[in-house]
């Protein structure tokens, strides 16, 4: 990940979502399910909130039976990192 400074312009809607995700991340053993249409910025908002909280971001992607099985075996080791 690059450490190069970046100028950002955030709209009120984005700031509200970043603050909601940040609030969830501050809770012990927290999790969130973000739902929306593609291209709505869910991933960017979550990455920014995780970076602000100095948290490690873990993304689960289960698109086929093989991936679902692999995800099930990996989740217990990921669930208790904090």
mmCIF file of N, CA and C in Angstrom:
data_model
loop_
_atom_site.group_PDB
_atom_site.id
_atom_site.type_symbol
_atom_site.label_atom_id
_atom_site.label_comp_id
_atom_site.label_asym_id
_atom_site.label_seq_id
_atom_site.Cartn_x
_atom_site.Cartn_y
_atom_site.Cartn_z
ATOM 1 N N UNK A 1 0.837 -1.172 0.000
ATOM 2 C CA UNK A 1 0.000 0.000 0.000
ATOM 3 C C UNK A 1 0.882 1.235 0.000
ATOM 4 N N UNK A 2 0.515 2.207 -0.792
ATOM 5 C CA UNK A 2 1.296 3.431 -0.931
ATOM 6 C C UNK A 2 1.102 4.357 0.264
ATOM 7 N N UNK A 3 2.163 5.011 0.678
ATOM 8 C CA UNK A 3 2.103 5.978 1.774
ATOM 9 C C UNK A 3 2.091 7.409 1.236
ATOM 10 N N UNK A 4 1.951 7.561 -0.076
ATOM 11 C CA UNK A 4 1.964 8.870 -0.707
ATOM 12 C C UNK A 4 0.703 9.647 -0.317
ATOM 13 N N UNK A 5 0.844 10.913 0.116
ATOM 14 C CA UNK A 5 -0.326 11.709 0.490
ATOM 15 C C UNK A 5 -1.284 11.873 -0.696
ATOM 16 N N UNK A 6 -2.566 11.936 -0.377
ATOM 17 C CA UNK A 6 -3.579 12.052 -1.414
ATOM 18 C C UNK A 6 -4.590 13.114 -0.992
ATOM 19 N N UNK A 7 -4.904 14.014 -1.886
ATOM 20 C CA UNK A 7 -5.937 15.012 -1.617
ATOM 21 C C UNK A 7 -7.290 14.390 -1.920
ATOM 22 N N UNK A 8 -8.176 14.402 -0.934
ATOM 23 C CA UNK A 8 -9.494 13.812 -1.094
ATOM 24 C C UNK A 8 -10.570 14.879 -0.975
ATOM 25 N N UNK A 9 -11.614 14.707 -1.762
ATOM 26 C CA UNK A 9 -12.806 15.534 -1.634
ATOM 27 C C UNK A 9 -13.928 14.589 -1.242
ATOM 28 N N UNK A 10 -14.480 14.782 -0.052
ATOM 29 C CA UNK A 10 -15.532 13.900 0.445
ATOM 30 C C UNK A 10 -16.854 14.656 0.514
ATOM 31 N N UNK A 11 -17.879 14.038 0.023
ATOM 32 C CA UNK A 11 -19.200 14.623 0.089
ATOM 33 C C UNK A 11 -19.842 14.250 1.426
ATOM 34 N N UNK A 12 -20.853 14.989 1.812
ATOM 35 C CA UNK A 12 -21.500 14.762 3.095
ATOM 36 C C UNK A 12 -21.995 13.319 3.225
ATOM 37 N N UNK A 13 -22.566 12.791 2.161
ATOM 38 C CA UNK A 13 -23.083 11.421 2.167
ATOM 39 C C UNK A 13 -21.966 10.428 2.479
ATOM 40 N N UNK A 14 -20.798 10.616 1.869
ATOM 41 C CA UNK A 14 -19.657 9.725 2.109
ATOM 42 C C UNK A 14 -19.154 9.861 3.541
ATOM 43 N N UNK A 15 -19.096 11.084 4.048
ATOM 44 C CA UNK A 15 -18.630 11.310 5.417
ATOM 45 C C UNK A 15 -19.563 10.637 6.422
ATOM 46 N N UNK A 16 -20.866 10.700 6.165
ATOM 47 C CA UNK A 16 -21.824 10.043 7.054
ATOM 48 C C UNK A 16 -21.599 8.533 7.077
ATOM 49 N N UNK A 17 -21.368 7.946 5.913
ATOM 50 C CA UNK A 17 -21.134 6.501 5.859
ATOM 51 C C UNK A 17 -19.800 6.119 6.498
ATOM 52 N N UNK A 18 -18.783 6.923 6.297
ATOM 53 C CA UNK A 18 -17.487 6.648 6.926
ATOM 54 C C UNK A 18 -17.628 6.681 8.444
ATOM 55 N N UNK A 19 -18.373 7.654 8.957
ATOM 56 C CA UNK A 19 -18.545 7.728 10.416
ATOM 57 C C UNK A 19 -19.349 6.539 10.942
ATOM 58 N N UNK A 20 -20.330 6.047 10.177
ATOM 59 C CA UNK A 20 -21.095 4.869 10.612
ATOM 60 C C UNK A 20 -20.210 3.630 10.660
ATOM 61 N N UNK A 21 -19.422 3.431 9.607
ATOM 62 C CA UNK A 21 -18.542 2.262 9.565
ATOM 63 C C UNK A 21 -17.480 2.379 10.661
ATOM 64 N N UNK A 22 -16.961 3.578 10.885
ATOM 65 C CA UNK A 22 -15.968 3.782 11.945
ATOM 66 C C UNK A 22 -16.546 3.447 13.310
ATOM 67 N N UNK A 23 -17.793 3.835 13.530
ATOM 68 C CA UNK A 23 -18.457 3.539 14.805
ATOM 69 C C UNK A 23 -18.585 2.036 15.013
ATOM 70 N N UNK A 24 -18.914 1.318 13.945
ATOM 71 C CA UNK A 24 -19.033 -0.141 14.041
ATOM 72 C C UNK A 24 -17.673 -0.761 14.340
ATOM 73 N N UNK A 25 -16.628 -0.274 13.689
ATOM 74 C CA UNK A 25 -15.294 -0.842 13.876
ATOM 75 C C UNK A 25 -14.746 -0.616 15.281
ATOM 76 N N UNK A 26 -15.218 0.401 15.970
ATOM 77 C CA UNK A 26 -14.748 0.666 17.323
ATOM 78 C C UNK A 26 -15.299 -0.330 18.337
ATOM 79 N N UNK A 27 -16.373 -1.006 18.007
ATOM 80 C CA UNK A 27 -16.985 -1.962 18.922
ATOM 81 C C UNK A 27 -16.157 -3.248 18.972
ATOM 82 N N UNK A 28 -16.086 -3.894 20.126
ATOM 83 C CA UNK A 28 -15.346 -5.163 20.210
ATOM 84 C C UNK A 28 -16.029 -6.251 19.375
ATOM 85 N N UNK A 29 -15.227 -7.018 18.668
ATOM 86 C CA UNK A 29 -15.696 -8.128 17.820
ATOM 87 C C UNK A 29 -16.816 -7.690 16.865
ATOM 88 N N UNK A 30 -16.643 -6.515 16.285
ATOM 89 C CA UNK A 30 -17.686 -5.940 15.441
ATOM 90 C C UNK A 30 -17.649 -6.514 14.027
ATOM 91 N N UNK A 31 -18.755 -6.368 13.351
ATOM 92 C CA UNK A 31 -18.855 -6.749 11.945
ATOM 93 C C UNK A 31 -19.976 -5.943 11.322
ATOM 94 N N UNK A 32 -19.949 -5.840 9.997
ATOM 95 C CA UNK A 32 -20.987 -5.085 9.291
ATOM 96 C C UNK A 32 -21.235 -5.748 7.941
ATOM 97 N N UNK A 33 -22.455 -5.672 7.506
ATOM 98 C CA UNK A 33 -22.828 -6.147 6.180
ATOM 99 C C UNK A 33 -23.291 -4.930 5.406
ATOM 100 N N UNK A 34 -22.504 -4.520 4.421
ATOM 101 C CA UNK A 34 -22.822 -3.340 3.625
ATOM 102 C C UNK A 34 -23.495 -3.788 2.341
ATOM 103 N N UNK A 35 -24.678 -3.267 2.095
ATOM 104 C CA UNK A 35 -25.468 -3.670 0.939
ATOM 105 C C UNK A 35 -25.705 -2.452 0.065
ATOM 106 N N UNK A 36 -25.567 -2.616 -1.224
ATOM 107 C CA UNK A 36 -25.823 -1.526 -2.164
ATOM 108 C C UNK A 36 -25.466 -1.932 -3.566
ATOM 109 N N UNK A 37 -25.792 -1.084 -4.520
ATOM 110 C CA UNK A 37 -25.496 -1.380 -5.915
ATOM 111 C C UNK A 37 -24.002 -1.237 -6.168
ATOM 112 N N UNK A 38 -23.523 -1.885 -7.204
ATOM 113 C CA UNK A 38 -22.114 -1.799 -7.558
ATOM 114 C C UNK A 38 -21.707 -0.380 -7.888
ATOM 115 N N UNK A 39 -20.509 -0.014 -7.455
ATOM 116 C CA UNK A 39 -20.000 1.320 -7.747
ATOM 117 C C UNK A 39 -20.482 2.383 -6.784
ATOM 118 N N UNK A 40 -21.099 1.971 -5.682
ATOM 119 C CA UNK A 40 -21.623 2.951 -4.728
ATOM 120 C C UNK A 40 -20.585 3.369 -3.684
ATOM 121 N N UNK A 41 -19.406 2.739 -3.675
ATOM 122 C CA UNK A 41 -18.331 3.157 -2.785
ATOM 123 C C UNK A 41 -18.239 2.412 -1.468
ATOM 124 N N UNK A 42 -18.939 1.287 -1.349
ATOM 125 C CA UNK A 42 -18.898 0.529 -0.089
ATOM 126 C C UNK A 42 -17.472 0.132 0.267
ATOM 127 N N UNK A 43 -16.741 -0.380 -0.693
ATOM 128 C CA UNK A 43 -15.387 -0.858 -0.421
ATOM 129 C C UNK A 43 -14.448 0.302 -0.066
ATOM 130 N N UNK A 44 -14.553 1.403 -0.770
ATOM 131 C CA UNK A 44 -13.702 2.565 -0.489
ATOM 132 C C UNK A 44 -13.978 3.136 0.887
ATOM 133 N N UNK A 45 -15.250 3.248 1.248
ATOM 134 C CA UNK A 45 -15.630 3.759 2.571
ATOM 135 C C UNK A 45 -15.092 2.841 3.655
ATOM 136 N N UNK A 46 -15.224 1.548 3.459
ATOM 137 C CA UNK A 46 -14.761 0.592 4.457
ATOM 138 C C UNK A 46 -13.243 0.621 4.585
ATOM 139 N N UNK A 47 -12.541 0.702 3.480
ATOM 140 C CA UNK A 47 -11.074 0.766 3.534
ATOM 141 C C UNK A 47 -10.603 2.020 4.258
ATOM 142 N N UNK A 48 -11.247 3.146 3.965
ATOM 143 C CA UNK A 48 -10.857 4.388 4.626
ATOM 144 C C UNK A 48 -11.140 4.326 6.125
ATOM 145 N N UNK A 49 -12.300 3.818 6.503
ATOM 146 C CA UNK A 49 -12.645 3.698 7.927
ATOM 147 C C UNK A 49 -11.695 2.740 8.640
ATOM 148 N N UNK A 50 -11.344 1.630 7.998
ATOM 149 C CA UNK A 50 -10.408 0.675 8.601
ATOM 150 C C UNK A 50 -9.022 1.298 8.757
ATOM 151 N N UNK A 51 -8.608 2.061 7.770
ATOM 152 C CA UNK A 51 -7.305 2.726 7.850
ATOM 153 C C UNK A 51 -7.299 3.757 8.984
ATOM 154 N N UNK A 52 -8.395 4.502 9.121
ATOM 155 C CA UNK A 52 -8.498 5.498 10.190
ATOM 156 C C UNK A 52 -8.431 4.840 11.565
ATOM 157 N N UNK A 53 -8.956 3.630 11.678
ATOM 158 C CA UNK A 53 -8.964 2.913 12.957
ATOM 159 C C UNK A 53 -7.715 2.065 13.152
ATOM 160 N N UNK A 54 -6.794 2.089 12.204
ATOM 161 C CA UNK A 54 -5.582 1.262 12.247
ATOM 162 C C UNK A 54 -5.923 -0.218 12.328
ATOM 163 N N UNK A 55 -6.975 -0.607 11.641
ATOM 164 C CA UNK A 55 -7.403 -2.002 11.608
ATOM 165 C C UNK A 55 -6.951 -2.664 10.318
ATOM 166 N N UNK A 56 -6.851 -3.982 10.379
ATOM 167 C CA UNK A 56 -6.536 -4.756 9.189
ATOM 168 C C UNK A 56 -7.853 -5.133 8.512
ATOM 169 N N UNK A 57 -7.905 -4.968 7.215
ATOM 170 C CA UNK A 57 -9.120 -5.256 6.475
ATOM 171 C C UNK A 57 -9.053 -6.676 5.927
ATOM 172 N N UNK A 58 -10.119 -7.435 6.122
ATOM 173 C CA UNK A 58 -10.208 -8.799 5.612
ATOM 174 C C UNK A 58 -11.490 -8.909 4.814
ATOM 175 N N UNK A 59 -11.379 -9.364 3.583
ATOM 176 C CA UNK A 59 -12.537 -9.451 2.706
ATOM 177 C C UNK A 59 -12.824 -10.901 2.373
ATOM 178 N N UNK A 60 -14.059 -11.303 2.596
ATOM 179 C CA UNK A 60 -14.483 -12.664 2.291
ATOM 180 C C UNK A 60 -15.147 -12.652 0.935
ATOM 181 N N UNK A 61 -14.719 -13.555 0.076
ATOM 182 C CA UNK A 61 -15.315 -13.669 -1.250
ATOM 183 C C UNK A 61 -15.610 -15.135 -1.504
ATOM 184 N N UNK A 62 -16.871 -15.476 -1.562
ATOM 185 C CA UNK A 62 -17.274 -16.863 -1.797
ATOM 186 C C UNK A 62 -18.134 -16.902 -3.048
ATOM 187 N N UNK A 63 -17.538 -17.300 -4.145
ATOM 188 C CA UNK A 63 -18.262 -17.285 -5.419
ATOM 189 C C UNK A 63 -18.544 -18.672 -5.965
ATOM 190 N N UNK A 64 -17.897 -19.671 -5.440
ATOM 191 C CA UNK A 64 -18.156 -21.029 -5.898
ATOM 192 C C UNK A 64 -18.080 -21.969 -4.699
ATOM 193 N N UNK A 65 -18.457 -23.193 -4.909
ATOM 194 C CA UNK A 65 -18.437 -24.161 -3.809
ATOM 195 C C UNK A 65 -17.034 -24.339 -3.242
ATOM 196 N N UNK A 66 -16.036 -24.361 -4.100
ATOM 197 C CA UNK A 66 -14.659 -24.540 -3.638
ATOM 198 C C UNK A 66 -14.269 -23.366 -2.752
ATOM 199 N N UNK A 67 -14.599 -22.136 -3.168
ATOM 200 C CA UNK A 67 -14.249 -20.960 -2.383
ATOM 201 C C UNK A 67 -15.031 -20.925 -1.071
ATOM 202 N N UNK A 68 -16.281 -21.353 -1.090
ATOM 203 C CA UNK A 68 -17.074 -21.376 0.135
ATOM 204 C C UNK A 68 -16.448 -22.306 1.166
ATOM 205 N N UNK A 69 -15.982 -23.463 0.691
ATOM 206 C CA UNK A 69 -15.367 -24.425 1.605
ATOM 207 C C UNK A 69 -14.067 -23.850 2.177
ATOM 208 N N UNK A 70 -13.269 -23.208 1.335
ATOM 209 C CA UNK A 70 -12.022 -22.605 1.799
ATOM 210 C C UNK A 70 -12.298 -21.463 2.769
ATOM 211 N N UNK A 71 -13.332 -20.682 2.501
ATOM 212 C CA UNK A 71 -13.683 -19.572 3.386
ATOM 213 C C UNK A 71 -14.116 -20.093 4.747
ATOM 214 N N UNK A 72 -14.875 -21.169 4.765
ATOM 215 C CA UNK A 72 -15.321 -21.741 6.048
ATOM 216 C C UNK A 72 -14.148 -22.194 6.899
ATOM 217 N N UNK A 73 -13.113 -22.727 6.264
ATOM 218 C CA UNK A 73 -11.959 -23.197 7.035
ATOM 219 C C UNK A 73 -11.095 -22.031 7.496
ATOM 220 N N UNK A 74 -11.095 -20.910 6.757
ATOM 221 C CA UNK A 74 -10.270 -19.760 7.117
ATOM 222 C C UNK A 74 -10.928 -18.844 8.135
ATOM 223 N N UNK A 75 -12.250 -18.777 8.148
ATOM 224 C CA UNK A 75 -12.945 -17.833 9.015
ATOM 225 C C UNK A 75 -12.659 -18.008 10.511
ATOM 226 N N UNK A 76 -12.605 -19.208 11.034
ATOM 227 C CA UNK A 76 -12.324 -19.306 12.485
ATOM 228 C C UNK A 76 -10.995 -18.701 12.875
ATOM 229 N N UNK A 77 -9.985 -18.800 12.024
ATOM 230 C CA UNK A 77 -8.687 -18.216 12.369
ATOM 231 C C UNK A 77 -8.691 -16.706 12.247
ATOM 232 N N UNK A 78 -9.554 -16.154 11.433
ATOM 233 C CA UNK A 78 -9.634 -14.723 11.231
ATOM 234 C C UNK A 78 -10.509 -14.060 12.277
ATOM 235 N N UNK A 79 -11.522 -14.749 12.743
ATOM 236 C CA UNK A 79 -12.521 -14.170 13.619
ATOM 237 C C UNK A 79 -12.004 -13.640 14.945
ATOM 238 N N UNK A 80 -10.892 -14.115 15.421
ATOM 239 C CA UNK A 80 -10.422 -13.727 16.747
ATOM 240 C C UNK A 80 -9.064 -13.040 16.702
ATOM 241 N N UNK A 81 -8.830 -12.230 15.686
ATOM 242 C CA UNK A 81 -7.554 -11.520 15.572
ATOM 243 C C UNK A 81 -7.407 -10.380 16.560
ATOM 244 N N UNK A 82 -8.514 -9.760 16.949
ATOM 245 C CA UNK A 82 -8.425 -8.556 17.792
ATOM 246 C C UNK A 82 -8.065 -8.855 19.219
#
